[in-house]
Amino acid sequence: MEAYIYDAIRTTRGKGNKKGALNTVTPTHLVTQQLKDLKEKHDFDTSLVEDVILGCVTQVMDQGANIAKTAAQQSGYGQHLCGVTLNRFCGSGLESINQASAYVKSGFSKLLVAGGVESMSRVKMGSDGGALMMDPAVAVPGHAIPQGVSADLIASKYGFTRNDVDAFALESQKRAAAAEAAGVFKSRFAVRDINGVVMLDTDENIRPGTTMESLAGLQPAFAMMGQMAGFDAVAIDRYPEIAAVDHVHHAGNSSAIVDGAAVALIGNEEAGKELGMKPRAKILAAAVYGTEPTIMLTGPAPASEKALKQAGMNVGDIDLFEVNEAFASVPMLFMHKLNVPHDKVNVNGGAIALGHPLGATGCMLMGTLIDELERQDKTTGLVTLCIGGGMGIATIIERV
């Protein structure tokens, strides 16, 4: 049985701090509005939707107590609607799509909503704690280091210089600014307050005035952490071929902290007929892959290779790629490993310019990919993200 994406939409992204436009908006409101936007866009029978699967990384405070069920209850879809919240770190939004697809392909479900949310201004990253980094009994034998130091380790190991990662970041900003000006984000919805007043109708973090000179003026974000806290020594102990960790990442070439939500409507062919909707894409394959936890952010390439093998495809069969820009070195390594040209990757910019609302990003990338496949009249696409702790996730779709 096939699993189809009938639509994928997202909110605008607001800066994830106290001055951000969405700071006063609860994550429940972000998701609930997305569910209502989806309903209003297609005017479908919501009683057909069986479950809501949401990715959310920091599941405390406003995002605790199963936010998927909370949003389902507030959505007006009906009391029948269930909800489950999952956490695969940065891959959560794509994992929700993959799990929904698995339910549909197995025949267990006909129609589900999948997606994700993260309000990073209201619920600070890392505020849920966890043993992975904070318990010495776990962190020490696992050679755990912060993700930013891991990103610098990738750059050091593979020879990406400060100029290289800054140039990549500049291109992300240029592409995002051009996409914004051209109005290509067709599946994006403005965030409104409870009275319907628009609070944010563009992605707040795009910086069209970015230059190589302005990026060069930013101090490395993870140098002190790596040197003073001893994480560089941990990295070098695991990778002795690295004489020193070159700290090249900073706020301008790393993913921006933002607020946002996204949802996708996923079902089988029969559900589409009952909805009176035509699918936009078909899910061909999905995969996850575990990687060495110190360098940790190398997962997109092997996860993508695993998904490609599952689909009986090779990398040349993919028309467009969305590779999450957690740090500039991540998509750069992906392109290096799989020999993918940059003109096929993140053609409308990525998280460096647009932001990375942790639990939602994977679903956002899926919507961006489908929009761009339609705009360019192309057929196949792949979404992939690196994941903390040493994982990668990838999903391949075919435009319908």
XYZ file of C-alpha atoms in Angstrom:
400
model
C 0.000 0.000 0.000
C 1.266 3.473 -0.858
C 1.501 6.463 1.467
C 0.814 9.872 -0.030
C 1.410 13.413 1.175
C -1.763 15.329 0.379
C -0.340 18.591 1.641
C 2.431 19.982 3.847
C 2.245 23.477 5.326
C 4.193 25.519 7.851
C 4.087 28.703 9.851
C 6.416 31.603 9.360
C 9.492 31.345 11.588
C 9.977 33.897 14.361
C 13.250 34.654 16.116
C 13.546 32.429 19.154
C 14.181 35.041 21.811
C 12.273 37.536 23.934
C 12.300 40.074 21.104
C 10.987 37.588 18.533
C 7.599 38.248 16.960
C 6.203 34.905 18.179
C 7.477 35.052 21.760
C 3.955 35.578 23.119
C 2.493 32.745 21.020
C 2.220 29.364 22.729
C 3.372 26.284 20.841
C -0.130 24.853 21.237
C -1.493 27.877 19.361
C 1.103 27.428 16.594
C 0.050 23.823 15.988
C -3.667 24.446 16.429
C -3.542 27.253 13.897
C -1.749 24.969 11.437
C -4.458 22.336 11.810
C -7.111 24.988 11.204
C -5.178 26.408 8.222
C -5.020 22.930 6.706
C -8.766 22.478 7.204
C -9.622 25.888 5.765
C -7.344 25.423 2.776
C -8.976 22.152 1.683
C -12.355 22.085 3.453
C -12.081 18.364 4.157
C -13.966 16.132 6.579
C -11.793 16.190 9.720
C -13.570 13.134 11.142
C -11.456 11.080 8.724
C -8.197 12.070 10.464
C -7.322 9.373 12.997
C -4.227 10.656 14.778
C -1.772 13.532 15.083
C 1.924 12.639 15.320
C 4.099 15.602 16.293
C 7.820 15.983 16.732
C 8.906 18.163 19.642
C 12.373 18.067 21.189
C 12.094 19.984 24.452
C 8.936 18.481 25.952
C 8.586 20.529 29.131
C 6.512 23.543 30.266
C 4.445 24.841 27.326
C 5.524 21.846 25.260
C 4.958 19.172 27.889
C 2.060 16.819 28.575
C 1.788 15.484 25.016
C 1.400 18.673 22.978
C 0.103 16.648 20.007
C -2.984 15.591 21.935
C -3.333 19.087 23.402
C -3.375 20.615 19.924
C -5.701 17.898 18.609
C -8.155 18.679 21.382
C -8.006 22.416 20.594
C -8.210 21.989 16.831
C -11.941 21.525 16.419
C -11.339 18.352 14.401
C -13.434 16.308 16.836
C -13.134 14.447 20.116
C -12.150 11.272 18.270
C -8.762 12.707 17.324
C -5.764 11.215 19.145
C -2.248 12.610 19.458
C 1.272 11.398 20.200
C 4.458 13.429 20.610
C 7.851 11.992 19.676
C 11.464 13.050 20.072
C 14.211 12.080 17.629
C 15.994 15.348 18.352
C 16.454 17.438 15.184
C 14.976 14.666 13.032
C 11.649 14.680 14.895
C 9.589 16.531 12.281
C 10.663 14.117 9.551
C 10.364 11.110 11.863
C 6.707 12.034 12.391
C 6.138 11.880 8.622
C 7.962 8.562 8.387
C 5.960 7.042 11.239
C 2.685 8.263 9.734
C 3.755 6.777 6.408
C 4.518 3.453 8.098
C 1.046 3.394 9.679
C -0.530 4.020 6.288
C 1.656 1.519 4.402
C 0.903 -1.172 6.980
C -2.849 -0.640 6.645
C -3.206 0.275 10.325
C -4.386 3.796 9.430
C -5.900 5.550 6.438
C -5.292 9.209 7.248
C -3.087 11.034 9.753
C -1.570 14.432 10.402
C 2.188 14.474 11.001
C 4.439 17.401 11.781
C 6.245 19.181 14.543
C 6.597 22.257 16.692
C 9.214 24.089 18.726
C 8.837 27.385 20.564
C 12.462 28.096 21.298
C 11.753 31.543 22.715
C 9.411 30.148 25.366
C 11.022 26.761 26.058
C 14.795 27.002 26.051
C 16.801 24.328 24.290
C 18.225 21.855 26.801
C 15.816 22.770 29.586
C 14.616 19.162 29.682
C 18.038 17.956 30.858
C 18.918 14.350 30.093
C 21.736 11.911 30.758
C 23.267 12.005 27.270
C 25.325 15.111 28.046
C 24.700 15.759 31.741
C 25.381 12.410 33.443
C 29.148 11.721 33.562
C 28.461 7.990 33.730
C 26.918 8.276 30.260
C 28.771 11.222 28.731
C 32.344 10.203 29.550
C 32.393 6.686 28.052
C 30.400 7.994 25.103
C 33.003 10.706 24.412
C 30.110 13.170 24.348
C 30.824 16.722 23.251
C 28.496 19.626 22.351
C 27.121 19.705 18.828
C 28.906 22.934 17.967
C 32.275 21.404 18.807
C 31.277 18.372 16.721
C 30.527 20.678 13.793
C 33.970 22.256 14.196
C 35.468 18.756 14.366
C 33.853 17.916 11.019
C 35.314 21.090 9.500
C 38.748 20.271 10.926
C 38.699 16.642 9.767
C 37.486 17.380 6.242
C 39.367 20.617 5.625
C 36.533 23.136 5.571
C 38.032 26.527 6.406
C 36.387 29.513 8.084
C 36.133 31.135 4.655
C 34.459 27.995 3.255
C 31.750 27.798 5.913
C 31.145 31.559 5.784
C 30.760 31.407 2.008
C 28.208 28.623 2.405
C 26.299 30.686 4.988
C 26.299 33.736 2.747
C 24.832 31.695 -0.100
C 22.088 30.395 2.229
C 21.135 33.973 3.086
C 21.183 35.042 -0.567
C 18.994 32.132 -1.638
C 16.495 32.644 1.178
C 16.244 36.378 0.473
C 15.687 35.695 -3.235
C 13.038 33.074 -2.444
C 11.275 35.479 -0.092
C 11.291 38.226 -2.719
C 10.000 35.837 -5.397
C 7.220 34.478 -3.167
C 8.176 30.838 -3.636
C 7.222 29.678 -0.122
C 3.735 28.679 -1.245
C 2.980 26.415 1.713
C 3.810 29.018 4.358
C 1.093 30.594 6.506
C 1.268 33.795 8.524
C 0.894 33.419 12.280
C -2.211 35.153 13.658
C -3.311 35.879 17.198
C -6.561 34.636 18.745
C -8.412 37.522 17.078
C -7.069 36.697 13.632
C -4.634 39.632 13.555
C -1.431 38.809 11.667
C 1.599 38.727 13.946
C 4.235 37.544 11.470
C 3.910 36.990 7.728
C 7.580 36.572 6.738
C 10.462 34.496 8.072
C 11.936 36.837 10.636
C 15.545 35.660 10.615
C 16.483 36.228 6.958
C 19.310 38.775 6.765
C 19.636 40.002 3.162
C 22.379 42.442 4.161
C 24.777 39.654 5.112
C 28.273 39.916 3.599
C 31.495 37.972 3.925
C 32.860 40.949 5.836
C 30.017 40.937 8.366
C 30.400 37.178 8.856
C 34.158 37.542 9.298
C 33.531 39.889 12.213
C 31.734 37.215 14.267
C 33.682 35.369 16.926
C 33.727 31.543 16.942
C 30.896 30.353 19.169
C 32.416 27.136 20.455
C 36.124 27.900 20.926
C 35.990 28.671 24.637
C 33.667 25.729 25.248
C 36.019 23.416 23.401
C 39.253 24.693 24.896
C 38.334 25.634 28.458
C 35.878 22.816 29.164
C 38.108 20.162 27.652
C 35.847 19.080 24.791
C 38.577 19.678 22.188
C 40.741 17.169 24.053
C 37.914 14.636 23.988
C 37.528 15.122 20.233
C 41.251 14.788 19.584
C 41.426 11.682 21.779
C 38.785 10.073 19.540
C 40.307 11.534 16.341
C 44.073 11.726 16.939
C 44.696 12.565 13.277
C 43.342 16.047 14.117
C 46.203 18.090 15.570
C 43.758 20.733 16.803
C 40.088 21.596 16.441
C 39.698 24.636 14.215
C 36.707 26.506 15.581
C 35.043 27.955 12.485
C 31.344 28.044 13.389
C 29.531 31.022 14.841
C 26.028 32.479 14.960
C 26.160 33.475 11.296
C 27.005 30.066 9.837
C 24.980 27.924 12.249
C 21.231 27.335 12.293
C 19.206 30.158 13.786
C 17.103 29.583 16.916
C 13.470 30.200 15.952
C 9.831 29.417 16.754
C 7.570 27.569 14.335
C 5.303 24.646 13.506
C 4.457 22.515 10.494
C 1.963 19.788 9.603
C 1.464 17.336 6.744
C -1.620 15.359 5.772
C -0.648 11.770 4.989
C -2.938 8.990 3.831
C -3.605 6.163 1.420
C -5.328 6.360 -1.949
C -8.744 5.560 -0.511
C -8.471 8.431 1.971
C -7.733 10.815 -0.865
C -10.876 9.767 -2.682
C -12.952 10.282 0.463
C -11.341 13.679 1.009
C -11.774 14.700 -2.601
C -8.071 15.608 -2.686
C -5.227 14.761 -5.032
C -1.875 13.906 -3.440
C 1.135 16.130 -3.990
C 3.787 13.467 -3.397
C 4.342 9.776 -2.693
C 6.765 8.547 -0.063
C 9.204 6.112 -1.660
C 11.611 5.294 1.168
C 12.721 6.345 4.632
C 15.743 5.447 6.724
C 17.686 6.249 9.865
C 21.360 5.541 10.487
C 23.510 5.647 13.618
C 26.928 7.316 13.496
C 29.919 7.722 15.809
C 28.634 9.919 18.674
C 31.607 12.275 19.105
C 31.582 13.636 15.567
C 27.829 12.851 15.646
C 26.572 15.126 12.810
C 27.742 12.959 9.884
C 24.487 10.990 9.563
C 22.811 12.580 6.501
C 25.037 10.844 3.926
C 24.765 7.249 5.226
C 21.054 7.657 6.037
C 20.455 8.918 2.498
C 22.456 6.048 1.002
C 20.377 3.596 3.028
C 17.121 5.182 1.809
C 18.355 5.215 -1.779
C 19.215 1.522 -1.591
C 15.780 0.800 -0.149
C 14.158 2.655 -3.067
C 16.387 0.980 -5.679
C 17.777 4.387 -6.669
C 21.134 6.123 -6.792
C 21.998 9.681 -5.873
C 21.834 10.771 -9.506
C 18.133 9.887 -9.578
C 17.300 12.685 -7.114
C 16.375 16.050 -8.603
C 16.448 18.187 -5.443
C 17.763 17.813 -1.899
C 16.872 19.507 1.374
C 19.731 19.025 3.841
C 19.211 20.694 7.190
C 21.763 23.417 7.805
C 22.322 22.706 11.491
C 25.856 24.008 10.923
C 27.447 24.884 7.598
C 29.821 21.910 7.732
C 26.899 19.438 7.796
C 25.475 19.995 4.273
C 29.002 20.657 3.016
C 30.059 17.196 4.197
C 26.899 15.679 2.677
C 27.694 17.210 -0.718
C 31.319 16.081 -0.412
C 30.459 12.496 0.560
C 27.766 11.920 -2.071
C 29.203 14.186 -4.779
C 26.038 16.278 -4.987
C 26.323 19.723 -6.618
C 25.258 22.717 -4.533
C 22.767 23.815 -7.182
C 20.612 20.802 -6.214
C 20.816 21.401 -2.459
C 18.731 23.881 -0.437
C 17.969 25.984 -3.477
C 15.863 28.390 -1.403
C 18.294 28.650 1.477
C 18.228 26.690 4.687
C 18.239 26.871 8.450
C 21.241 29.216 8.584
C 19.016 31.886 7.055
C 15.516 30.671 7.883
C 16.027 29.037 11.272
C 15.719 25.577 12.792
C 12.699 25.077 15.095
C 13.983 21.722 16.254
C 10.878 19.533 16.325
C 9.293 21.114 13.239
C 12.182 21.469 10.792
C 11.928 18.071 9.115
C 8.300 18.646 8.195
C 9.091 22.200 7.088
C 11.803 20.914 4.763
C 9.342 18.434 3.269
C 6.885 21.213 2.428
C 9.676 23.334 0.956
C 10.841 20.416 -1.168
C 7.379 19.649 -2.541
C 6.811 23.317 -3.367
C 10.091 23.511 -5.251
C 9.581 20.247 -7.152
C 6.278 21.645 -8.374
C 7.778 25.044 -9.200
C 10.623 23.515 -11.221
C 8.430 20.734 -12.666
C 10.789 18.070 -11.327
C 10.014 14.636 -9.943
C 12.132 13.281 -7.095
C 13.400 14.773 -3.861
C 15.221 13.796 -0.688
C 15.052 15.356 2.783
C 17.761 14.603 5.328
C 18.854 15.897 8.732
C 21.732 15.266 11.102
C 20.678 14.333 14.629
C 22.350 14.822 18.008
C 23.975 11.838 19.661
C 25.033 10.401 16.316
C 22.120 9.730 13.945
C 20.887 10.667 10.513
C 17.447 10.486 8.936
C 16.357 10.620 5.292
C 13.125 10.400 3.301
C 12.704 10.129 -0.465
C 9.572 11.353 -2.224
C 8.209 11.342 -5.733
C 6.015 14.147 -6.964
C 2.570 13.013 -8.034
